CSV table of C-alpha atoms in Angstrom, one decimal:
chain,number,residue,atom,x,y,z
S,1,MET,CA,61.5,84.1,-14.3
S,2,TYR,CA,57.9,84.5,-13.8
S,3,TYR,CA,55.5,81.4,-13.5
S,4,LEU,CA,52.5,80.6,-12.1
S,5,ARG,CA,52.1,81.1,-8.4
S,6,THR,CA,51.0,79.1,-5.7
S,7,ALA,CA,47.0,79.2,-5.4
S,8,LEU,CA,45.7,80.7,-2.3
S,9,ALA,CA,42.1,80.9,-3.3
S,10,THR,CA,39.6,78.8,-5.9
S,11,LEU,CA,39.1,80.8,-9.1
S,12,ALA,CA,35.8,79.9,-10.5
S,13,LEU,CA,35.7,79.4,-14.7
S,14,PRO,CA,34.3,82.0,-16.7
S,15,ALA,CA,30.9,82.3,-18.2
S,16,GLY,CA,30.2,79.9,-20.8
S,17,MET,CA,32.9,77.9,-20.2
S,18,ALA,CA,32.3,74.0,-19.4
S,19,CYS,CA,34.3,71.9,-17.2
S,20,ALA,CA,34.3,69.5,-20.6
S,21,ASP,CA,36.0,71.7,-22.6
S,22,CYS,CA,39.8,70.7,-22.2
S,23,PRO,CA,42.1,72.5,-24.9
S,24,VAL,CA,44.3,70.3,-27.4
S,25,ALA,CA,47.2,71.0,-29.9
S,26,SER,CA,44.7,72.2,-32.3
S,27,ASP,CA,43.8,75.2,-30.0
S,28,LEU,CA,47.3,76.5,-30.0
S,29,PRO,CA,47.2,78.8,-33.2
S,30,ALA,CA,44.4,80.6,-30.8
S,31,GLY,CA,46.0,80.3,-27.8
S,32,ILE,CA,45.6,78.4,-24.6
S,33,VAL,CA,45.7,79.5,-20.8
S,34,ILE,CA,46.4,78.1,-17.7
S,35,PHE,CA,45.6,80.1,-14.7
S,36,GLN,CA,45.0,81.0,-11.1
S,37,SER,CA,44.5,83.4,-8.4
S,38,ASP,CA,45.9,84.2,-4.8
S,39,GLY,CA,42.2,85.9,-4.6
S,40,THR,CA,43.5,89.2,-5.4
S,41,THR,CA,45.8,88.7,-8.5
S,42,LEU,CA,44.9,86.5,-11.6
S,43,PHE,CA,47.9,84.7,-12.9
S,44,ARG,CA,47.4,83.5,-16.2
S,45,ASP,CA,50.1,81.5,-18.2
S,46,VAL,CA,49.4,82.2,-22.1
S,47,PHE,CA,50.3,79.7,-24.9
S,48,TYR,CA,50.6,80.2,-28.8
S,49,GLY,CA,51.7,78.0,-31.2
S,50,PRO,CA,52.7,80.6,-33.9
S,51,ALA,CA,54.7,77.6,-36.1
S,52,PRO,CA,54.9,73.8,-36.0
S,53,GLY,CA,57.4,73.5,-33.4
S,54,LEU,CA,57.7,76.7,-32.0
S,55,ILE,CA,55.5,77.6,-28.8
S,56,GLY,CA,55.2,81.4,-27.8
S,57,TYR,CA,54.4,81.7,-23.9
S,58,TYR,CA,53.6,84.9,-21.6
S,59,ALA,CA,52.8,85.4,-18.2
S,60,MET,CA,50.4,87.7,-16.9
S,61,GLU,CA,49.6,89.0,-13.4
S,62,ASP,CA,46.0,90.8,-14.1
S,63,ASP,CA,46.5,92.2,-17.4
S,64,ARG,CA,50.2,92.6,-16.9
S,65,VAL,CA,52.7,90.8,-18.8
S,66,THR,CA,55.5,90.0,-16.7
S,67,TYR,CA,57.5,87.3,-18.9
S,68,GLN,CA,57.8,86.7,-22.4
S,69,GLU,CA,59.8,83.6,-24.1
S,70,LEU,CA,59.8,81.4,-27.3
S,71,ALA,CA,60.4,77.9,-26.9
S,72,ALA,CA,61.5,75.0,-29.4
S,73,ARG,CA,59.3,72.1,-29.5
S,74,GLY,CA,57.3,73.4,-26.7
S,75,LEU,CA,60.4,73.1,-24.0
S,76,TYR,CA,63.7,74.3,-25.5
S,77,VAL,CA,64.1,78.0,-24.5
S,78,LEU,CA,65.0,80.2,-27.6
S,79,THR,CA,64.9,83.6,-26.4
S,80,TYR,CA,63.2,85.2,-23.6
S,81,THR,CA,62.3,88.6,-21.7
S,82,ASP,CA,61.7,89.6,-18.3
S,83,PHE,CA,59.3,92.8,-17.9
S,84,TYR,CA,58.4,92.4,-14.2
S,85,ASP,CA,61.3,95.2,-13.0
S,86,ALA,CA,63.0,97.8,-15.4
S,87,PRO,CA,65.0,97.8,-17.2
S,88,PHE,CA,63.9,94.8,-19.3
S,89,VAL,CA,66.3,91.8,-19.7
S,90,THR,CA,66.1,90.0,-22.6
S,91,ALA,CA,68.2,87.1,-24.0
S,92,SER,CA,68.8,84.3,-26.3
S,93,ILE,CA,70.1,80.9,-26.3
S,94,ASP,CA,72.1,79.7,-28.9
S,95,TYR,CA,72.0,76.1,-29.5
S,96,PRO,CA,74.9,74.0,-31.5
S,97,VAL,CA,72.1,72.0,-33.5
S,98,GLY,CA,69.1,73.2,-35.7
S,99,MET,CA,65.3,72.4,-34.9
S,100,ASP,CA,65.3,69.5,-36.5
S,101,SER,CA,68.2,68.0,-34.2
S,102,LEU,CA,66.2,69.0,-31.2
S,103,PRO,CA,65.0,66.0,-29.8
S,104,ASN,CA,61.5,65.4,-29.1
S,105,PRO,CA,60.6,65.2,-25.7
S,106,VAL,CA,59.7,61.3,-25.1
S,107,ALA,CA,59.7,59.5,-21.5
S,108,GLY,CA,63.5,58.1,-20.8
S,109,LEU,CA,65.4,60.4,-23.2
S,110,GLN,CA,68.7,61.8,-21.3
S,111,TRP,CA,70.0,64.6,-23.6
S,112,ALA,CA,72.7,66.9,-22.8
S,113,VAL,CA,74.2,69.9,-24.6
S,114,ASP,CA,76.6,72.8,-24.6
S,115,VAL,CA,75.0,76.5,-25.0
S,116,HIS,CA,75.8,80.1,-25.2
S,117,ARG,CA,73.5,82.3,-23.4
S,118,VAL,CA,73.4,85.9,-25.1
S,119,GLN,CA,72.3,89.1,-23.2
S,120,GLY,CA,73.6,92.1,-24.9
S,121,ALA,CA,77.0,92.1,-25.9
S,122,THR,CA,77.4,89.2,-22.9
S,123,ARG,CA,78.6,85.6,-24.1
S,124,THR,CA,78.6,83.1,-21.7
S,125,ALA,CA,78.7,79.0,-22.1
S,126,GLU,CA,76.1,76.9,-20.4
S,127,HIS,CA,76.0,73.0,-19.8
S,128,GLN,CA,72.3,71.9,-19.9
S,129,ASP,CA,71.2,68.4,-19.1
S,130,TYR,CA,67.6,67.2,-19.4
S,131,ALA,CA,66.2,64.1,-17.9
S,132,PHE,CA,63.0,62.5,-19.1
S,133,GLY,CA,60.7,60.3,-16.9
S,134,ALA,CA,57.7,58.1,-17.3
S,135,VAL,CA,54.6,59.5,-18.8
S,136,THR,CA,52.0,60.2,-15.6
S,137,PRO,CA,48.6,61.8,-15.5
S,138,MET,CA,48.3,65.4,-14.7
S,139,GLN,CA,45.3,67.2,-13.2
S,140,ILE,CA,44.7,70.9,-14.3
S,141,GLY,CA,41.6,71.9,-13.4
S,142,ALA,CA,38.8,69.5,-14.8
S,143,CYS,CA,41.3,68.6,-17.4
S,144,THR,CA,43.4,65.3,-17.0
S,145,TYR,CA,46.6,65.3,-19.3
S,146,ALA,CA,49.6,62.9,-20.1
S,147,SER,CA,52.8,64.2,-18.6
S,148,ILE,CA,56.5,63.9,-19.0
S,149,PRO,CA,58.6,64.8,-16.1
S,150,VAL,CA,61.7,66.7,-17.3
S,151,GLN,CA,64.8,67.3,-14.6
S,152,GLY,CA,66.2,69.9,-16.1
S,153,THR,CA,70.1,71.0,-14.6
S,154,THR,CA,71.9,74.1,-16.2
S,155,THR,CA,75.7,74.5,-15.1
S,156,THR,CA,77.7,77.8,-16.0
S,157,ALA,CA,81.4,78.0,-16.7
S,158,ASP,CA,82.2,78.8,-13.4
S,159,GLY,CA,80.6,76.0,-12.0
S,160,ALA,CA,77.2,77.1,-10.5
S,161,THR,CA,73.9,75.3,-11.3
S,162,ALA,CA,70.2,75.6,-11.4
S,163,LYS,CA,67.8,72.7,-11.2
S,164,SER,CA,64.4,72.6,-12.2
S,165,VAL,CA,61.6,70.4,-12.7
S,166,LEU,CA,59.4,70.8,-15.7
S,167,GLN,CA,56.3,68.8,-16.9
S,168,TYR,CA,56.1,68.0,-20.8
S,169,LEU,CA,52.0,67.9,-22.1
S,170,PRO,CA,52.4,65.7,-25.3
S,171,GLU,CA,48.8,66.1,-25.7
S,172,LEU,CA,49.7,70.1,-26.1
S,173,GLY,CA,53.0,70.1,-27.4
S,174,ILE,CA,53.8,72.6,-24.3
S,175,SER,CA,55.7,72.6,-20.9
S,176,VAL,CA,55.2,74.0,-17.2
S,177,VAL,CA,57.7,74.7,-14.9
S,178,TYR,CA,56.6,72.5,-11.8
S,179,ALA,CA,59.2,72.9,-9.6
S,180,LEU,CA,62.5,75.1,-8.5
S,181,GLU,CA,65.5,74.8,-6.7
S,182,ILE,CA,65.2,77.2,-4.1
S,183,ASP,CA,67.9,77.7,-1.3
S,184,GLY,CA,69.0,74.0,-2.2
S,185,GLU,CA,65.6,72.5,-1.8
S,186,MET,CA,63.2,71.9,-5.1
S,187,GLU,CA,59.9,73.5,-4.1
S,188,THR,CA,56.7,72.9,-6.1
S,189,ILE,CA,55.0,75.9,-7.8
S,190,PHE,CA,52.8,74.9,-10.2
S,191,HIS,CA,49.3,74.9,-8.5
S,192,PRO,CA,46.9,75.7,-11.3
S,193,ASP,CA,43.1,76.4,-10.8
S,194,GLY,CA,42.1,75.3,-14.5
S,195,ILE,CA,42.5,75.5,-18.2
S,196,GLY,CA,40.7,77.3,-21.0
S,197,LEU,CA,41.2,78.9,-24.0
S,198,ALA,CA,42.7,82.7,-24.4
S,199,ALA,CA,39.6,83.7,-26.2
S,200,ASP,CA,37.2,82.7,-23.1
S,201,TRP,CA,39.8,85.2,-20.9
S,202,PRO,CA,39.3,89.0,-22.2
S,203,GLY,CA,42.7,90.6,-21.8
S,204,SER,CA,44.9,87.6,-22.2
S,205,VAL,CA,47.8,88.6,-24.9
S,206,GLN,CA,46.4,87.5,-28.3
S,207,LYS,CA,48.4,86.9,-31.4
């Protein structure tokens, strides 16, 4: 799965975007972009709200889409496609409950669920644990948002685990991958340069 990369250089805001123009949840139908650059490649995470409770997410490198997912409540992944290398990989996550029974992300919540990951003809069982921390401020470029850290652990039937830390932004209704477990250590991967509207970024995926 491909997310924002560590920034090695500062990226200037596009012309016409003032630092005070911080996106809000009502901008999701038109698209919100979190961006950064390593001095050579522009990385963009593009979020859309196609319907209440659903968030479409696209990871882009310059003008190329490398990953796409649909998430319930901006957090629980329903489907995803990895476009980075051929052959493309598409999978879905089957939950035992409907949208109304998926918990709203709130500070202090603990939630666990048994799901199935379906990829082609393969269906595998997984156990997911979510632990929601206290609300803290998060700086994204010139904008500051309330953020709820979410520690997620996925355990497969053979006992293998994958751990991550997401940051859920209630004011936007989206979540970003903040850290991943790499070689047994949690590594922060979220170092954005800024946030803006998709309309201000030519080439961003449009609805």
